[in-house]
mmCIF file of C-alpha atoms in Angstrom:
data_model
loop_
_atom_site.group_PDB
_atom_site.id
_atom_site.type_symbol
_atom_site.label_atom_id
_atom_site.label_comp_id
_atom_site.label_asym_id
_atom_site.label_seq_id
_atom_site.Cartn_x
_atom_site.Cartn_y
_atom_site.Cartn_z
ATOM 1 C CA UNK A 950 154.983 49.454 148.086
ATOM 2 C CA UNK A 951 154.274 49.759 151.562
ATOM 3 C CA UNK A 952 152.322 47.952 153.583
ATOM 4 C CA UNK A 953 150.097 50.209 154.568
ATOM 5 C CA UNK A 954 149.003 52.549 157.567
ATOM 6 C CA UNK A 955 150.020 51.679 160.740
ATOM 7 C CA UNK A 956 152.018 48.392 159.637
ATOM 8 C CA UNK A 957 155.540 48.877 159.968
ATOM 9 C CA UNK A 958 157.848 47.645 157.084
ATOM 10 C CA UNK A 959 158.118 46.915 153.425
ATOM 11 C CA UNK A 960 156.827 44.238 151.290
ATOM 12 C CA UNK A 961 159.667 43.311 148.686
ATOM 13 C CA UNK A 962 158.373 41.483 145.474
ATOM 14 C CA UNK A 963 161.174 39.935 143.361
ATOM 15 C CA UNK A 964 161.615 39.745 139.571
ATOM 16 C CA UNK A 965 161.107 35.409 139.735
ATOM 17 C CA UNK A 966 157.676 36.378 141.386
ATOM 18 C CA UNK A 967 156.670 39.260 139.364
ATOM 19 C CA UNK A 968 157.645 37.032 135.682
ATOM 20 C CA UNK A 969 155.244 34.122 137.437
ATOM 21 C CA UNK A 970 152.087 36.169 138.036
ATOM 22 C CA UNK A 971 153.044 37.814 134.449
ATOM 23 C CA UNK A 972 153.282 34.445 133.337
ATOM 24 C CA UNK A 973 150.028 33.259 134.652
ATOM 25 C CA UNK A 974 148.047 36.045 133.672
ATOM 26 C CA UNK A 975 149.406 35.818 129.878
ATOM 27 C CA UNK A 976 148.307 32.146 129.758
ATOM 28 C CA UNK A 977 145.123 32.769 131.162
ATOM 29 C CA UNK A 978 144.027 35.506 128.931
ATOM 30 C CA UNK A 979 145.630 33.814 125.709
ATOM 31 C CA UNK A 980 144.589 30.322 126.417
ATOM 32 C CA UNK A 981 147.617 28.658 126.090
ATOM 33 C CA UNK A 982 149.541 26.484 128.975
ATOM 34 C CA UNK A 983 151.565 28.488 131.622
ATOM 35 C CA UNK A 984 154.599 26.197 130.462
ATOM 36 C CA UNK A 985 154.243 27.421 126.512
ATOM 37 C CA UNK A 986 154.269 30.652 128.239
ATOM 38 C CA UNK A 987 157.627 33.170 128.146
ATOM 39 C CA UNK A 988 157.894 36.838 129.903
ATOM 40 C CA UNK A 989 160.348 38.996 129.904
ATOM 41 C CA UNK A 990 160.422 42.037 132.251
ATOM 42 C CA UNK A 991 161.793 45.846 131.661
ATOM 43 C CA UNK A 992 161.479 49.044 132.829
ATOM 44 C CA UNK A 993 160.617 52.136 130.699
ATOM 45 C CA UNK A 994 160.946 55.279 132.533
ATOM 46 C CA UNK A 995 159.952 53.886 136.250
ATOM 47 C CA UNK A 996 156.837 51.366 134.819
ATOM 48 C CA UNK A 997 157.408 47.924 134.151
ATOM 49 C CA UNK A 998 156.725 46.504 130.421
ATOM 50 C CA UNK A 999 156.110 43.120 129.806
ATOM 51 C CA UNK A 1000 157.355 41.025 126.661
ATOM 52 C CA UNK A 1001 155.496 38.152 125.965
ATOM 53 C CA UNK A 1002 155.759 35.254 123.650
ATOM 54 C CA UNK A 1003 153.179 32.996 123.299
ATOM 55 C CA UNK A 1004 150.844 30.708 121.551
ATOM 56 C CA UNK A 1005 146.997 31.633 121.325
ATOM 57 C CA UNK A 1006 144.026 29.698 121.592
ATOM 58 C CA UNK A 1007 142.811 29.275 118.167
ATOM 59 C CA UNK A 1008 140.078 31.852 117.231
ATOM 60 C CA UNK A 1009 138.684 33.876 114.347
ATOM 61 C CA UNK A 1010 140.851 37.105 114.239
ATOM 62 C CA UNK A 1011 144.098 36.583 116.262
ATOM 63 C CA UNK A 1012 145.453 39.613 115.459
ATOM 64 C CA UNK A 1013 142.774 41.353 116.979
ATOM 65 C CA UNK A 1014 142.660 38.757 119.706
ATOM 66 C CA UNK A 1015 146.486 39.659 120.628
ATOM 67 C CA UNK A 1016 145.924 43.648 120.668
ATOM 68 C CA UNK A 1017 143.400 43.077 123.113
ATOM 69 C CA UNK A 1018 145.041 40.710 125.000
ATOM 70 C CA UNK A 1019 148.267 42.926 125.518
ATOM 71 C CA UNK A 1020 145.594 45.437 127.294
ATOM 72 C CA UNK A 1021 144.229 43.142 129.275
ATOM 73 C CA UNK A 1022 147.022 41.532 130.756
ATOM 74 C CA UNK A 1023 148.614 44.963 131.345
ATOM 75 C CA UNK A 1024 146.051 45.797 133.226
ATOM 76 C CA UNK A 1025 145.586 42.720 135.220
ATOM 77 C CA UNK A 1026 149.252 42.675 136.516
ATOM 78 C CA UNK A 1027 149.048 46.285 137.565
ATOM 79 C CA UNK A 1028 145.931 45.375 139.325
ATOM 80 C CA UNK A 1029 147.523 42.565 140.912
ATOM 81 C CA UNK A 1030 151.100 43.732 141.760
ATOM 82 C CA UNK A 1031 149.897 47.298 142.765
ATOM 83 C CA UNK A 1032 152.515 48.705 140.134
ATOM 84 C CA UNK A 1033 152.707 50.838 136.983
ATOM 85 C CA UNK A 1034 152.713 48.736 134.040
ATOM 86 C CA UNK A 1035 154.007 50.398 130.879
ATOM 87 C CA UNK A 1036 154.043 48.786 127.515
ATOM 88 C CA UNK A 1037 153.372 45.243 126.922
ATOM 89 C CA UNK A 1038 154.495 43.164 123.881
ATOM 90 C CA UNK A 1039 152.717 40.087 122.558
ATOM 91 C CA UNK A 1040 154.751 37.892 120.223
ATOM 92 C CA UNK A 1041 151.932 34.938 118.894
ATOM 93 C CA UNK A 1042 153.909 32.138 118.967
ATOM 94 C CA UNK A 1043 151.357 29.399 117.421
ATOM 95 C CA UNK A 1044 148.167 28.296 118.012
ATOM 96 C CA UNK A 1045 146.438 25.976 120.608
ATOM 97 C CA UNK A 1046 143.636 24.182 119.449
ATOM 98 C CA UNK A 1047 141.365 22.549 121.845
ATOM 99 C CA UNK A 1048 140.304 18.872 121.600
ATOM 100 C CA UNK A 1049 136.908 17.405 121.739
ATOM 101 C CA UNK A 1050 138.160 13.935 123.323
ATOM 102 C CA UNK A 1051 141.206 11.987 124.579
ATOM 103 C CA UNK A 1052 143.563 11.308 121.796
ATOM 104 C CA UNK A 1053 144.319 7.673 121.429
#
């Protein structure tokens, strides 16, 4: 990745930074706390691959929601990093329920 025209040097993004970014994107999209989201990075013919394990917010059609989430996560990570993102696999590990009030 280069900085742009007229700017010398390079920008290096570490795997740790990419993982943190992908975790935040997935947590936001799936409605889960980031600390419960796990992301693995891989390479498929030069494209970044994502393996996401996460709970999902409660909703009517979880399977369809997970399928749409995979595409949304892939597109958002690609837009934020400027990298080509290939296959994104989402594995649901539970359901996050929203509480109406404080639990006592």
